[in-house]
Short mmCIF file of C-alpha atoms in Angstrom, two decimals:
data_model
loop_
_atom_site.label_atom_id
_atom_site.label_comp_id
_atom_site.label_asym_id
_atom_site.label_seq_id
_atom_site.Cartn_x
_atom_site.Cartn_y
_atom_site.Cartn_z
CA MET T 1 81.46 130.24 73.62
CA PHE T 2 81.43 127.95 70.62
CA PHE T 3 84.90 128.32 70.13
CA VAL T 4 85.79 127.77 74.03
CA SER T 5 83.98 124.56 73.86
CA ILE T 6 85.62 123.58 70.59
CA ILE T 7 89.19 124.21 72.70
CA LEU T 8 88.03 122.13 75.31
CA VAL T 9 86.69 119.09 73.68
CA ARG T 10 89.94 119.17 71.59
CA CYS T 11 91.70 119.15 74.77
CA TYR T 12 89.45 115.98 76.34
CA SER T 13 90.66 114.56 72.85
CA TYR T 14 93.56 114.63 73.92
CA LEU T 15 93.87 113.08 76.98
CA ASN T 16 95.32 109.79 76.35
CA VAL T 17 98.06 110.90 74.13
CA GLN T 18 101.51 110.88 75.31
CA ASP T 19 102.43 114.56 74.05
CA MET T 20 100.82 116.52 76.62
CA ASP T 21 102.92 119.62 75.48
CA ASP T 22 100.37 119.63 72.81
CA ILE T 23 97.29 119.95 74.76
CA GLN T 24 99.19 122.96 76.46
CA GLU T 25 99.77 124.66 73.73
CA ASP T 26 96.54 124.54 72.48
CA ILE T 27 95.04 126.00 75.65
CA THR T 28 97.40 128.51 76.18
CA LYS T 29 96.70 129.89 72.27
CA GLY T 30 93.01 129.77 73.25
CA MET T 31 93.25 131.72 76.06
CA GLN T 32 95.43 134.25 74.21
CA GLU T 33 92.87 134.35 71.48
CA LEU T 34 89.38 134.09 73.30
CA LYS T 35 90.07 136.14 76.23
CA PHE T 36 89.57 132.96 78.28
CA GLU T 37 89.41 134.55 81.64
CA ALA T 38 86.16 135.92 81.18
CA MET T 39 84.08 132.82 79.23
CA ALA T 40 85.95 130.06 81.28
CA LEU T 41 83.53 130.92 84.59
CA SER T 42 80.95 130.45 82.29
CA PHE T 43 81.76 126.87 81.41
CA PRO T 44 80.66 124.12 83.30
CA GLN T 45 82.89 123.55 86.34
CA GLU T 46 82.90 119.86 86.53
CA ILE T 47 83.72 119.59 83.11
CA ILE T 48 86.95 121.54 83.78
CA HIS T 49 87.77 120.46 86.86
CA GLU T 50 87.81 116.63 85.06
CA ILE T 51 89.75 118.17 82.46
CA LEU T 52 92.44 119.96 84.48
CA LEU T 53 93.21 116.65 86.65
CA ARG T 54 94.62 115.10 83.24
CA LEU T 55 97.10 117.78 82.41
CA PRO T 56 100.71 117.75 83.23
CA VAL T 57 102.14 119.83 86.10
CA LYS T 58 103.55 122.32 83.58
CA SER T 59 100.27 122.97 82.21
CA LEU T 60 98.32 123.07 85.73
CA ILE T 61 101.00 125.99 86.98
CA LYS T 62 100.52 127.71 83.76
CA CYS T 63 96.61 127.42 83.99
CA THR T 64 96.74 128.86 87.55
CA SER T 65 97.19 132.29 85.75
CA VAL T 66 93.83 132.36 83.89
CA CYS T 67 91.40 133.28 86.54
CA LYS T 68 90.95 133.38 90.51
CA ALA T 69 88.52 130.05 90.05
CA TRP T 70 90.80 127.98 88.35
CA ARG T 71 94.04 128.95 90.25
CA SER T 72 91.84 128.18 93.60
CA MET T 73 90.74 124.86 91.96
CA ILE T 74 94.11 123.57 91.17
CA MET T 75 95.84 125.10 94.46
CA ASN T 76 93.40 122.87 96.47
CA LYS T 77 94.62 120.20 98.68
CA ARG T 78 91.92 117.75 97.33
CA PHE T 79 92.50 118.52 93.79
CA THR T 80 96.76 117.97 94.39
CA ARG T 81 95.23 114.20 95.58
CA ALA T 82 93.22 113.43 92.57
CA HIS T 83 95.40 114.69 90.44
CA LEU T 84 98.26 112.76 92.13
CA SER T 85 95.83 109.81 91.88
CA GLN T 86 95.07 110.33 88.13
CA ILE T 87 99.30 110.51 87.70
CA ASN T 88 99.64 107.42 89.10
CA ASN T 89 97.58 105.53 87.14
CA MET T 90 99.26 106.68 83.78
CA ASN T 91 102.47 105.02 82.89
CA ASP T 92 103.92 107.79 80.63
CA ARG T 93 104.31 109.90 83.50
CA HIS T 94 106.53 107.72 85.42
CA LEU T 95 110.24 109.38 85.21
CA PHE T 96 113.55 108.51 87.20
CA LEU T 97 115.89 111.17 88.84
CA VAL T 98 119.43 111.01 88.19
CA HIS T 99 121.80 112.81 90.58
CA ARG T 100 125.31 112.67 89.77
CA VAL T 101 128.37 114.55 91.31
CA SER T 102 132.12 114.88 90.04
CA GLY T 103 135.09 115.76 91.98
CA ARG T 104 138.94 115.52 92.38
CA GLU T 105 138.66 113.09 95.00
CA SER T 106 136.24 110.72 96.32
CA SER T 107 136.05 107.65 98.54
CA THR T 108 132.94 104.77 97.89
CA SER T 109 131.25 103.03 100.80
CA GLY T 110 129.34 100.09 99.38
CA HIS T 111 126.99 101.74 96.81
CA ARG T 112 127.57 105.29 97.02
CA ALA T 113 130.70 107.83 96.82
CA ILE T 114 131.45 110.75 98.95
CA VAL T 115 133.38 113.24 96.65
CA SER T 116 135.18 115.82 97.66
CA LYS T 117 136.31 118.96 96.19
CA VAL T 118 133.40 118.86 93.84
CA THR T 119 133.52 120.50 90.52
CA GLU T 120 129.96 119.84 88.99
CA GLU T 121 126.82 118.56 90.42
CA VAL T 122 124.04 117.37 88.05
CA TYR T 123 119.97 116.52 88.72
CA SER T 124 118.36 115.14 85.76
CA LEU T 125 114.67 113.49 85.14
CA HIS T 126 114.40 110.88 82.66
CA TYR T 127 111.62 108.80 81.11
CA ASP T 128 111.18 105.10 82.04
CA ASN T 129 111.41 104.14 78.61
CA GLN T 130 113.27 102.19 76.52
CA ALA T 131 115.65 104.67 75.30
CA PHE T 132 115.55 106.21 78.96
CA ASP T 133 115.09 109.83 77.12
CA GLU T 134 115.94 113.21 79.26
CA TYR T 135 112.70 114.50 80.20
CA ALA T 136 114.31 117.87 81.64
CA LYS T 137 117.37 118.97 83.69
CA ILE T 138 116.46 120.59 87.51
CA GLU T 139 118.45 123.20 89.63
CA PHE T 140 118.69 122.75 93.39
CA PRO T 141 118.22 126.73 94.57
CA ILE T 142 121.19 128.69 95.12
CA ALA T 143 120.34 129.86 98.08
CA PRO T 144 119.86 127.12 100.57
CA LYS T 145 122.88 125.40 98.87
CA GLN T 146 125.29 128.22 100.34
CA GLU T 147 124.45 126.89 103.68
CA VAL T 148 125.24 123.12 103.00
CA LEU T 149 128.34 122.17 105.01
CA ASN T 150 129.04 119.06 103.10
CA GLU T 151 130.57 118.69 99.85
CA HIS T 152 127.15 117.73 98.23
CA LEU T 153 123.74 116.76 99.63
CA ARG T 154 122.08 113.31 99.46
CA VAL T 155 118.74 112.00 97.77
CA VAL T 156 117.21 110.31 100.97
CA GLY T 157 114.30 109.39 98.84
CA THR T 158 111.51 110.43 96.62
CA CYS T 159 107.99 109.99 97.79
CA ASP T 160 104.59 111.61 95.15
CA GLY T 161 106.99 114.34 93.57
CA LEU T 162 108.71 115.78 96.78
CA ILE T 163 112.58 114.90 97.20
CA CYS T 164 113.90 114.70 100.31
CA LEU T 165 117.83 115.62 100.65
CA ALA T 166 119.98 115.57 103.35
CA ASP T 167 123.13 117.30 104.03
CA ASP T 168 124.69 114.35 106.03
CA MET T 169 127.66 112.83 103.57
CA PHE T 170 130.24 112.88 106.05
CA CYS T 171 130.00 115.46 108.90
CA TYR T 172 127.68 116.16 111.71
CA CYS T 173 125.16 118.59 109.67
CA TYR T 174 121.25 119.20 110.55
CA ASN T 175 120.40 120.32 106.66
CA PHE T 176 117.23 118.59 105.40
CA PHE T 177 114.93 119.66 102.59
CA ILE T 178 111.98 118.76 101.01
CA TRP T 179 111.84 120.14 97.35
CA ASN T 180 109.53 120.11 94.72
CA PRO T 181 111.31 120.97 91.54
CA ALA T 182 108.19 120.91 88.97
CA ILE T 183 106.72 123.76 90.76
CA ARG T 184 109.81 125.15 91.68
CA LYS T 185 109.16 125.11 95.88
CA LEU T 186 111.59 123.85 98.48
CA VAL T 187 111.07 123.56 102.55
CA THR T 188 114.05 123.78 104.97
CA LEU T 189 113.49 121.60 107.98
CA PRO T 190 114.02 122.77 111.23
CA ARG T 191 117.16 121.49 113.22
CA PRO T 192 116.13 118.07 114.86
CA ALA T 193 116.27 117.51 118.49
CA ILE T 194 119.02 114.63 118.54
CA THR T 195 122.48 116.80 117.59
CA PHE T 196 126.26 116.35 118.58
CA ARG T 197 125.70 118.97 121.15
CA THR T 198 122.97 117.44 123.01
CA HIS T 199 123.61 113.76 122.94
CA GLY T 200 127.27 113.47 121.84
CA GLY T 201 128.71 111.20 118.88
CA TYR T 202 126.04 109.17 117.01
CA ASN T 203 125.34 107.45 113.63
CA ALA T 204 121.98 108.42 111.92
CA SER T 205 119.66 107.23 109.19
CA ILE T 206 116.71 109.18 107.41
CA GLY T 207 113.69 107.95 106.17
CA PHE T 208 110.91 109.94 104.16
CA GLY T 209 107.54 109.00 103.25
CA PHE T 210 103.58 109.44 103.76
CA ASP T 211 101.37 109.02 106.24
CA ALA T 212 97.90 108.19 104.20
CA ASN T 213 96.20 108.52 107.88
CA THR T 214 96.78 112.01 108.57
CA ASN T 215 97.69 113.20 104.49
CA ASP T 216 101.33 114.20 105.50
CA TYR T 217 104.69 113.52 104.73
CA LYS T 218 106.91 112.72 107.13
CA VAL T 219 110.72 112.69 107.80
CA VAL T 220 111.94 110.16 110.39
CA ARG T 221 115.71 110.22 112.09
CA VAL T 222 116.90 106.88 113.66
CA VAL T 223 119.88 107.60 115.56
CA THR T 224 122.32 105.23 117.21
CA LEU T 225 124.18 106.81 119.97
CA GLN T 226 127.75 106.25 120.35
CA HIS T 227 128.46 105.78 124.28
CA GLU T 228 131.70 103.60 124.87
CA GLY T 229 130.32 101.49 121.55
CA VAL T 230 126.85 101.41 120.27
CA GLY T 231 124.74 103.30 122.74
CA PRO T 232 121.14 103.22 122.32
CA THR T 233 118.96 104.09 119.20
CA LEU T 234 116.45 106.72 119.24
CA ALA T 235 113.97 107.89 116.73
CA GLU T 236 112.08 111.35 115.85
CA VAL T 237 109.69 112.23 113.02
CA TYR T 238 109.61 115.30 111.09
CA SER T 239 105.93 115.91 109.95
CA LEU T 240 105.34 118.35 107.09
CA ALA T 241 101.89 119.48 107.91
CA THR T 242 103.26 120.56 111.48
CA GLY T 243 106.54 121.99 110.74
CA SER T 244 107.80 120.24 113.87
CA TRP T 245 110.09 117.05 115.06
CA THR T 246 108.37 114.85 117.18
CA SER T 247 110.24 112.11 119.61
CA VAL T 248 108.96 108.53 119.37
CA GLY T 249 111.18 107.05 121.86
CA SER T 250 113.72 104.22 121.63
CA VAL T 251 114.08 101.84 119.31
CA THR T 252 114.21 98.40 121.11
CA PRO T 253 116.53 96.54 120.79
CA SER T 254 119.18 99.02 119.95
CA CYS T 255 120.80 98.48 115.94
CA GLN T 256 122.85 100.93 113.75
CA LEU T 257 121.16 101.64 110.39
CA SER T 258 122.75 102.04 106.53
CA ARG T 259 122.79 105.63 106.04
CA ALA T 260 122.52 105.03 102.41
CA SER T 261 119.49 103.38 101.80
CA GLN T 262 116.04 103.40 102.79
CA ALA T 263 112.79 101.90 100.95
CA PHE T 264 108.84 103.04 101.38
CA VAL T 265 106.26 100.84 100.48
CA ASN T 266 102.81 99.56 101.85
CA GLY T 267 102.81 102.53 104.68
CA ALA T 268 105.85 101.75 105.87
CA LEU T 269 110.22 102.28 105.69
CA HIS T 270 112.72 100.20 105.43
CA TRP T 271 116.38 100.15 105.80
CA PRO T 272 119.09 97.38 106.32
CA ALA T 273 119.99 97.36 109.69
CA LEU T 274 122.62 95.53 112.15
CA ARG T 275 121.95 94.12 115.44
CA ARG T 276 124.82 93.07 117.90
CA THR T 277 124.28 90.98 120.82
CA ASP T 278 126.33 88.18 122.95
CA TYR T 279 125.79 85.67 120.46
CA GLY T 280 126.91 87.19 117.56
CA SER T 281 126.07 90.35 114.88
CA HIS T 282 123.41 89.65 112.42
CA TYR T 283 121.51 91.59 110.03
CA PHE T 284 117.91 92.28 109.34
CA ILE T 285 115.64 94.72 108.26
CA LEU T 286 114.29 97.48 110.59
CA THR T 287 110.83 98.81 109.85
CA PHE T 288 108.79 101.81 110.63
CA GLU T 289 104.60 102.14 110.20
CA VAL T 290 104.56 105.97 109.71
CA GLY T 291 100.90 106.09 110.51
CA SER T 292 100.91 103.93 113.49
CA LYS T 293 104.40 104.88 114.35
CA LEU T 294 105.41 101.43 115.35
CA PHE T 295 108.74 99.92 114.47
CA ARG T 296 109.10 96.22 113.35
CA GLU T 297 111.51 94.05 111.75
CA ILE T 298 111.67 91.76 108.83
CA ARG T 299 114.64 88.90 108.51
CA VAL T 300 116.90 89.10 105.40
CA PRO T 301 117.40 85.84 103.36
CA LYS T 302 119.18 83.32 105.73
CA SER T 303 122.86 83.55 103.42
CA LEU T 304 122.86 86.89 104.57
CA ILE T 305 122.00 86.86 108.37
CA GLU T 306 125.58 86.59 109.73
CA TYR T 307 127.37 89.61 109.73
CA ASN T 308 130.44 90.33 107.16
CA TYR T 309 132.83 92.72 106.87
CA HIS T 310 132.86 93.09 103.36
CA LEU T 311 129.33 92.71 102.70
CA GLY T 312 126.92 95.64 101.54
CA LEU T 313 123.26 95.68 101.73
CA TRP T 314 121.07 98.11 99.60
CA LEU T 315 117.06 98.12 99.78
CA SER T 316 114.75 98.94 97.27
CA ILE T 317 110.80 98.87 95.98
CA SER T 318 110.30 95.44 93.82
CA GLY T 319 109.25 95.75 90.35
CA ASP T 320 105.67 95.64 91.13
CA GLY T 321 105.89 98.49 93.74
CA LYS T 322 104.03 96.02 96.35
CA SER T 323 106.90 94.87 97.97
CA ILE T 324 110.79 94.89 98.73
CA ALA T 325 114.46 94.36 97.27
CA LEU T 326 117.28 93.64 98.71
CA PHE T 327 120.66 94.18 96.77
CA SER T 328 123.63 92.61 98.06
CA MET T 329 127.21 93.08 97.49
CA ASP T 330 130.32 91.05 98.78
CA TYR T 331 133.45 92.19 98.09
CA ARG T 332 135.50 88.91 98.57
CA CYS T 333 133.38 87.44 95.47
CA GLU T 334 134.42 88.65 92.76
CA ASP T 335 132.70 86.40 90.42
CA SER T 336 129.42 86.67 92.53
CA PHE T 337 129.88 90.25 93.52
CA LEU T 338 126.01 91.37 93.13
CA GLU T 339 122.61 89.39 94.39
CA VAL T 340 119.35 90.83 93.39
CA TRP T 341 116.47 89.55 96.21
CA VAL T 342 112.79 90.19 96.05
CA MET T 343 110.50 89.39 98.61
CA LYS T 344 107.66 87.81 96.49
CA GLU T 345 104.81 88.21 99.43
CA TYR T 346 105.27 91.10 101.58
CA GLY T 347 106.03 90.40 104.94
CA MET T 348 106.51 86.59 104.50
CA GLU T 349 110.24 86.03 105.02
CA GLU T 350 110.01 82.49 103.52
CA SER T 351 109.19 83.92 100.05
CA TRP T 352 112.64 85.62 99.96
CA THR T 353 113.70 84.65 96.19
CA LYS T 354 117.09 85.16 94.65
CA LEU T 355 116.55 86.21 90.53
CA ILE T 356 120.23 86.58 89.67
CA THR T 357 123.75 86.92 90.61
CA LEU T 358 126.41 88.91 88.80
CA GLY T 359 130.22 89.54 88.60
CA PRO T 360 132.20 92.09 87.08
CA GLN T 361 131.07 93.49 83.78
CA GLY T 362 133.18 93.54 80.44
CA PRO T 363 136.87 93.96 79.84
CA GLU T 364 137.49 96.63 82.38
CA ARG T 365 135.59 94.09 85.05
CA LEU T 366 133.35 97.14 86.31
CA LEU T 367 131.37 96.07 89.69
CA PRO T 368 127.60 96.23 89.07
CA ARG T 369 125.39 98.09 91.90
CA ALA T 370 121.78 97.79 91.59
CA SER T 371 120.14 100.88 91.96
CA CYS T 372 116.23 100.37 91.74
CA PHE T 373 113.61 98.53 89.86
CA ARG T 374 111.96 99.88 86.80
CA LYS T 375 108.23 99.70 85.98
CA ASN T 376 108.98 96.75 83.14
CA GLY T 377 110.77 94.73 85.56
CA GLU T 378 114.32 95.48 84.66
CA VAL T 379 116.91 96.56 87.44
CA LEU T 380 118.99 99.73 87.00
CA LEU T 381 122.68 99.03 87.60
CA ILE T 382 125.55 101.20 87.97
CA LEU T 383 128.52 99.85 86.60
CA SER T 384 131.27 101.23 88.82
CA GLY T 385 135.72 100.91 88.34
CA ALA T 386 137.05 98.47 90.31
CA LYS T 387 138.40 98.91 93.90
CA VAL T 388 142.18 100.02 94.08
CA ALA T 389 142.38 100.24 97.82
CA PHE T 390 140.75 99.38 100.89
CA SER T 391 139.97 101.79 103.72
CA THR T 392 138.34 101.62 107.21
CA GLY T 393 134.98 99.37 106.44
CA SER T 394 131.43 100.48 107.62
CA ILE T 395 128.95 98.58 109.84
CA LEU T 396 127.05 97.88 106.62
CA SER T 397 129.42 98.43 103.85
CA ASN T 398 132.94 97.93 102.93
CA GLN T 399 134.85 100.77 101.43
CA TYR T 400 137.77 101.92 99.09
CA THR T 401 139.24 105.14 97.89
CA PHE T 402 140.06 106.65 94.81
CA TYR T 403 143.36 108.37 95.61
CA GLY T 404 143.37 111.17 93.40
CA HIS T 405 142.84 110.60 89.98
CA ARG T 406 145.16 107.79 89.55
CA ALA T 407 142.17 105.35 89.09
CA LYS T 408 139.60 106.02 86.31
CA SER T 409 136.47 107.08 87.69
CA ASN T 410 134.01 106.14 84.92
CA HIS T 411 130.57 104.52 85.50
CA GLU T 412 128.31 103.31 83.14
CA LEU T 413 124.22 103.37 83.76
CA VAL T 414 122.48 100.17 82.21
CA SER T 415 119.31 98.12 82.59
CA LEU T 416 119.51 94.68 83.26
CA ASP T 417 116.81 92.25 81.68
CA LEU T 418 116.41 89.39 84.45
CA VAL T 419 114.97 87.09 81.89
CA SER T 420 117.51 87.10 78.93
CA LYS T 421 120.29 88.34 81.51
CA THR T 422 121.26 90.85 79.03
CA ILE T 423 122.48 94.26 80.19
CA LYS T 424 121.68 97.52 78.00
CA ASN T 425 123.70 100.85 78.25
CA LEU T 426 121.49 103.80 78.35
CA GLY T 427 124.04 106.50 77.18
CA ILE T 428 124.05 108.28 80.28
CA SER T 429 127.78 109.45 80.59
CA GLY T 430 129.77 108.75 83.61
CA GLU T 431 132.88 109.70 82.87
CA GLY T 432 134.24 111.83 85.38
CA TYR T 433 131.03 111.57 87.84
CA GLN T 434 132.22 109.54 91.26
CA TYR T 435 128.86 109.76 92.17
CA CYS T 436 125.53 108.59 90.99
CA ASN T 437 122.29 108.02 92.39
CA VAL T 438 118.90 107.08 90.74
CA ASP T 439 115.24 107.09 92.26
CA SER T 440 111.62 106.91 91.26
CA TYR T 441 110.26 110.11 90.50
CA LYS T 442 106.67 111.61 89.25
CA GLU T 443 105.87 114.90 88.96
CA SER T 444 103.10 116.82 90.99
CA LEU T 445 101.66 119.34 92.98
CA VAL T 446 102.33 118.59 96.47
CA LEU T 447 103.51 121.94 98.51
CA SER T 448 101.64 124.23 95.88
CA ASP T 449 99.36 125.56 99.12
CA GLN T 450 102.46 124.73 101.83
CA THR T 451 102.98 128.32 103.46
CA ASP T 452 106.34 127.72 104.85
CA ALA T 453 107.65 126.36 101.16
CA VAL T 454 109.97 128.99 99.84
CA SER T 455 109.22 129.60 95.56
CA TYR T 456 112.36 130.37 93.99
#
């Protein structure tokens, strides 16, 4: 028993140390040497609980094999929520998910490319540190990937260690997934109610967030029907707890959303949206409060309200995580291509503040596309090759096409310091990758007790 105590005390002393792999090695060795399964049961459970709460997910997965009592403790929903709360308070656990795709052909709409004839797809996790070090490469399971109809999946968003993926890059498809790569579990969503067969042509946007009222993760699908132009806008919500879709009725007034971006903050989903009226068309931000199921709207900055064919809008979360950020790209203004806006006080439209304006960067005149904020307040940018030809424009973002590979499809992932106005290359090779998406991420145990989640 003395040696067990030594291991636990040593583990506890490492709680604030960044290299958590050392903790896992100490625990594993102790278990093997001292037949830990029997002895663990005699140690105070409240102490073990507090120690396990501070371990990384990979270590906890191994700890579930120690004994039934530990497995029951770790797989409990209350433990999962408590562990997630612990992670939120530890800055060293903050990661970024980088999704890159390469192919022989691609077309780009606003922020993101649509890649065809895919040759490679890579998911990787990176530390949110100065070096942007790679934490791990992760792979989407092969079996569901074989059912995907588009060339590659799109990351809708991330929430509490879960990644929501949609098979909606180009053609009408109804494959949606909720994925936790840390514990290698995947939930495949059932077919939604609104489809091409049931309602005809449509434009759809997806959102993913957490309902704190019911401790449930939800996927929200907002669909604008194409009935002789822009038809009614409908919405439906998938609940991870019930495993089913539910209609929430019409969105009034009808509007069209950008498929590319969403932001979940303060319990609400946010999308850039366009509304057409007899007096013209204008942009706004559509919000959906996940708990109350209420739609609301937020005005964009005054200079961005009027519809502009050449304008692309991208939503993200502000650096402090308490409000929203809006990135606008205007293809007519090459010397002021990108504007970064932040709503300083959430919900206060007069608090919109423009932080910086950027034009093409470097001798190659790479166009900056903002992706998201980092914890230190810097902005992750993707520098992409200049446009070479225009194709049909979409409602919320202009499009251009790379024909074959006559235009070199480079991109660079960089970090923009808003104070010094300097840009640092993060060393993520982008040559040959036409699609790149970056999202905030943190590992968690969510889905560990989900009965319809498939392990792989």
